[in-house]
GROMACS .gro file of C-alpha atoms in nm:
model
  206
    1ALA     CA    1   0.005  -0.013   0.017
    2ASP     CA    2   0.196   0.310  -0.107
    3GLY     CA    3   0.514   0.158  -0.084
    4VAL     CA    4   0.456   0.070   0.279
    5VAL     CA    5   0.365  -0.246   0.421
    6GLU     CA    6   0.017  -0.276   0.642
    7LEU     CA    7  -0.012  -0.555   0.888
    8ASP     CA    8  -0.342  -0.736   1.051
    9ALA     CA    9  -0.364  -0.947   1.314
   10GLY     CA   10  -0.592  -1.144   1.511
   11VAL     CA   11  -0.642  -1.378   1.818
   12MET     CA   12  -0.930  -1.549   1.983
   13ASP     CA   13  -0.983  -1.750   2.303
   14GLY     CA   14  -1.226  -2.048   2.292
   15ARG     CA   15  -1.269  -2.019   2.665
   16ASP     CA   16  -1.501  -1.752   2.677
   17ARG     CA   17  -1.484  -1.629   2.265
   18SER     CA   18  -1.289  -1.317   2.348
   19ALA     CA   19  -1.102  -1.162   2.054
   20GLY     CA   20  -0.871  -0.908   1.928
   21GLY     CA   21  -0.771  -0.791   1.597
   22VAL     CA   22  -0.531  -0.523   1.457
   23ALA     CA   23  -0.532  -0.403   1.100
   24CYS     CA   24  -0.333  -0.145   0.908
   25LEU     CA   25  -0.067  -0.145   1.110
   26ARG     CA   26   0.279   0.044   0.953
   27ASP     CA   27   0.484   0.058   1.320
   28VAL     CA   28   0.445  -0.201   1.509
   29ARG     CA   29   0.698  -0.488   1.509
   30HIS     CA   30   0.495  -0.758   1.589
   31PRO     CA   31   0.088  -0.735   1.532
   32ILE     CA   32   0.010  -1.020   1.707
   33ASP     CA   33   0.137  -0.882   2.020
   34LEU     CA   34  -0.117  -0.574   1.966
   35ALA     CA   35  -0.406  -0.844   1.925
   36LEU     CA   36  -0.343  -0.973   2.179
   37ALA     CA   37  -0.340  -0.655   2.393
   38VAL     CA   38  -0.674  -0.561   2.278
   39MET     CA   39  -0.822  -0.916   2.315
   40ARG     CA   40  -0.735  -0.896   2.706
   41ASP     CA   41  -0.827  -0.491   2.738
   42GLY     CA   42  -1.148  -0.621   2.650
   43ARG     CA   43  -1.336  -0.305   2.529
   44HIS     CA   44  -1.314  -0.316   2.141
   45VAL     CA   45  -1.227  -0.629   1.909
   46LEU     CA   46  -1.091  -0.457   1.628
   47LEU     CA   47  -0.866  -0.134   1.618
   48ALA     CA   48  -0.696   0.001   1.289
   49ALA     CA   49  -0.458   0.246   1.141
   50GLU     CA   50  -0.322   0.524   1.386
   51GLY     CA   51  -0.581   0.440   1.621
   52ALA     CA   52  -0.434   0.080   1.694
   53SER     CA   53  -0.073   0.212   1.706
   54ARG     CA   54  -0.175   0.478   1.949
   55PHE     CA   55  -0.302   0.191   2.177
   56ALA     CA   56   0.015  -0.010   2.097
   57ARG     CA   57   0.208   0.278   2.231
   58GLU     CA   58   0.005   0.317   2.529
   59GLN     CA   59   0.011  -0.032   2.625
   60GLY     CA   60   0.380  -0.080   2.579
   61VAL     CA   61   0.388  -0.257   2.311
   62GLU     CA   62   0.737  -0.260   2.070
   63MET     CA   63   0.707  -0.019   1.775
   64ALA     CA   64   0.921  -0.029   1.495
   65ASP     CA   65   1.006   0.179   1.195
   66PRO     CA   66   0.810   0.118   0.901
   67SER     CA   67   1.127   0.042   0.658
   68ILE     CA   68   1.204  -0.265   0.872
   69PHE     CA   69   0.927  -0.428   0.682
   70ILE     CA   70   1.044  -0.382   0.343
   71THR     CA   71   1.317  -0.629   0.250
   72ASP     CA   72   1.418  -0.844  -0.018
   73ARG     CA   73   1.295  -1.135   0.132
   74LYS     CA   74   0.983  -0.985   0.223
   75ARG     CA   75   0.940  -0.862  -0.150
   76GLN     CA   76   0.998  -1.222  -0.275
   77GLU     CA   77   0.748  -1.350  -0.034
   78LEU     CA   78   0.482  -1.153  -0.106
   79SER     CA   79   0.531  -1.195  -0.478
   80GLN     CA   80   0.464  -1.552  -0.415
   81GLY     CA   81   0.195  -1.485  -0.207
   82ALA     CA   82   0.328  -1.667   0.091
   83ASP     CA   83   0.275  -1.410   0.381
   84THR     CA   84  -0.035  -1.518   0.650
   85VAL     CA   85   0.036  -1.721   0.883
   86GLY     CA   86  -0.167  -1.897   1.153
   87ALA     CA   87  -0.190  -2.144   1.417
   88VAL     CA   88  -0.483  -2.317   1.635
   89ALA     CA   89  -0.379  -2.500   1.924
   90ARG     CA   90  -0.593  -2.695   2.239
   91ASP     CA   91  -0.426  -2.780   2.555
   92ASP     CA   92  -0.408  -3.058   2.779
   93GLY     CA   93  -0.742  -2.889   2.962
   94GLY     CA   94  -0.948  -2.899   2.649
   95HIS     CA   95  -0.878  -2.533   2.627
   96ILE     CA   96  -0.837  -2.376   2.256
   97ALA     CA   97  -0.721  -2.072   2.084
   98VAL     CA   98  -0.619  -1.927   1.739
   99ALA     CA   99  -0.386  -1.657   1.626
  100VAL     CA  100  -0.315  -1.506   1.267
  101SER     CA  101  -0.084  -1.241   1.143
  102THR     CA  102  -0.066  -1.090   0.790
  103GLY     CA  103   0.080  -0.878   0.517
  104GLY     CA  104  -0.239  -0.918   0.334
  105ARG     CA  105  -0.231  -0.905  -0.060
  106THR     CA  106   0.014  -0.803  -0.276
  107GLY     CA  107  -0.044  -0.423  -0.415
  108LYS     CA  108  -0.415  -0.390  -0.189
  109LEU     CA  109  -0.519  -0.068  -0.152
  110ALA     CA  110  -0.397   0.152   0.162
  111GLY     CA  111  -0.637   0.113   0.444
  112ARG     CA  112  -0.747  -0.255   0.302
  113ILE     CA  113  -0.862  -0.484   0.549
  114GLY     CA  114  -0.856  -0.863   0.474
  115ASP     CA  115  -1.027  -1.119   0.695
  116SER     CA  116  -0.727  -1.235   0.926
  117PRO     CA  117  -0.824  -1.012   1.226
  118ILE     CA  118  -1.198  -1.073   1.172
  119PRO     CA  119  -1.340  -1.303   1.418
  120GLY     CA  120  -1.581  -1.540   1.182
  121ALA     CA  121  -1.397  -1.473   0.891
  122GLY     CA  122  -1.040  -1.524   0.886
  123LEU     CA  123  -1.028  -1.711   1.244
  124TYR     CA  124  -1.294  -1.853   1.520
  125ALA     CA  125  -1.215  -2.028   1.814
  126ASP     CA  126  -1.476  -2.240   2.080
  127ASP     CA  127  -1.390  -2.466   2.350
  128ARG     CA  128  -1.739  -2.637   2.285
  129HIS     CA  129  -1.644  -2.720   1.947
  130GLY     CA  130  -1.302  -2.627   1.798
  131ALA     CA  131  -1.059  -2.364   1.637
  132VAL     CA  132  -0.997  -2.251   1.260
  133CYS     CA  133  -0.796  -1.995   1.082
  134GLY     CA  134  -0.790  -1.916   0.726
  135THR     CA  135  -0.554  -1.788   0.440
  136GLY     CA  136  -0.626  -1.694   0.070
  137VAL     CA  137  -0.869  -1.396  -0.062
  138GLY     CA  138  -0.944  -1.236   0.239
  139GLU     CA  139  -1.261  -1.074   0.059
  140ALA     CA  140  -1.377  -1.390   0.004
  141PHE     CA  141  -1.359  -1.565   0.348
  142ILE     CA  142  -1.537  -1.191   0.484
  143ARG     CA  143  -1.838  -1.263   0.240
  144LEU     CA  144  -1.882  -1.615   0.352
  145GLY     CA  145  -1.786  -1.602   0.731
  146LEU     CA  146  -1.586  -1.911   0.654
  147CYS     CA  147  -1.417  -1.988   0.974
  148ARG     CA  148  -1.759  -1.931   1.158
  149VAL     CA  149  -1.923  -2.165   0.900
  150ALA     CA  150  -1.666  -2.439   0.967
  151ILE     CA  151  -1.701  -2.393   1.352
  152VAL     CA  152  -2.070  -2.429   1.280
  153GLU     CA  153  -2.010  -2.765   1.060
  154LEU     CA  154  -1.816  -2.892   1.348
  155GLU     CA  155  -2.106  -2.802   1.655
  156HIS     CA  156  -2.323  -3.010   1.428
  157GLY     CA  157  -2.077  -3.324   1.463
  158MET     CA  158  -1.969  -3.311   1.096
  159ASP     CA  159  -1.584  -3.499   1.108
  160PRO     CA  160  -1.295  -3.217   1.135
  161ALA     CA  161  -1.133  -3.340   0.795
  162GLU     CA  162  -1.457  -3.352   0.634
  163VAL     CA  163  -1.562  -2.998   0.763
  164ALA     CA  164  -1.195  -2.838   0.642
  165LYS     CA  165  -1.246  -3.013   0.283
  166LYS     CA  166  -1.634  -2.865   0.255
  167ALA     CA  167  -1.531  -2.554   0.348
  168ILE     CA  168  -1.242  -2.490   0.089
  169ASP     CA  169  -1.477  -2.657  -0.171
  170TRP     CA  170  -1.737  -2.403  -0.069
  171LEU     CA  171  -1.452  -2.102  -0.111
  172GLY     CA  172  -1.366  -2.212  -0.452
  173ARG     CA  173  -1.741  -2.287  -0.566
  174SER     CA  174  -1.937  -2.003  -0.446
  175MET     CA  175  -1.649  -1.763  -0.494
  176ASN     CA  176  -1.419  -1.872  -0.737
  177ALA     CA  177  -1.136  -1.813  -0.473
  178ALA     CA  178  -0.812  -1.960  -0.371
  179GLY     CA  179  -0.723  -2.026  -0.010
  180GLY     CA  180  -0.700  -2.276   0.297
  181ILE     CA  181  -0.773  -2.361   0.644
  182ILE     CA  182  -0.643  -2.520   0.966
  183LEU     CA  183  -0.876  -2.639   1.226
  184THR     CA  184  -0.900  -2.836   1.523
  185GLY     CA  185  -1.177  -3.039   1.674
  186ARG     CA  186  -1.217  -3.071   2.071
  187GLU     CA  187  -1.030  -3.405   2.028
  188GLY     CA  188  -0.827  -3.580   1.743
  189ASP     CA  189  -0.535  -3.444   1.532
  190PRO     CA  190  -0.543  -3.111   1.371
  191GLN     CA  191  -0.722  -3.115   0.975
  192ALA     CA  192  -0.594  -2.888   0.686
  193ALA     CA  193  -0.758  -2.820   0.361
  194PHE     CA  194  -0.662  -2.615   0.040
  195ASN     CA  195  -0.732  -2.566  -0.288
  196THR     CA  196  -0.357  -2.405  -0.417
  197PRO     CA  197  -0.086  -2.574  -0.550
  198ALA     CA  198   0.058  -2.595  -0.147
  199MET     CA  199   0.018  -2.445   0.195
  200PRO     CA  200   0.276  -2.560   0.393
  201TRP     CA  201   0.160  -2.680   0.746
  202ALA     CA  202   0.266  -2.881   1.038
  203LYS     CA  203   0.118  -3.033   1.371
  204ARG     CA  204   0.302  -3.066   1.697
  205VAL     CA  205   0.158  -3.272   2.014
  206GLY     CA  206   0.314  -3.257   2.336
   0.00000   0.00000   0.00000
């Protein structure tokens, strides 16, 4: 955006469905830290642009010069569409959480907000059912409320692997959009599905 990187991030806690999202950040070193601060503060769910940066300074979140986000490696990642990072987690007590961070689409308009910081679109967590996060064409995820829909499918008892596959099939069929999701149910292994040539992901137990 205007030669400057704008970053988004979101987190959600499945215990009480508290959430924090931040968008259009240019000077926060780790946007996910600010999203967590928004969630813990609890007054708002989504902060953007200068208001979010002001809140970051008030909370003591580490700031950065915008130029540090523009590197040769970052240019290459953006040209390949490799930018969004997400994680779903379930602990021994059955508590579930999700976090996502992204620089969004290459060549996006200044001020564009994608799905990553928006609960229900790019992420969702609920201890009763599971957690999910996505990557891909954010506008399509927002229009479909894709991650919330996936949680509803888990709520109705659908197998997590089938939920993931169905969600991505729907994304491609209804929006002609590319993307992928990772999700975990209340038990069992995490699952992933995507309609892109590849989507690197991994799981860790213990």
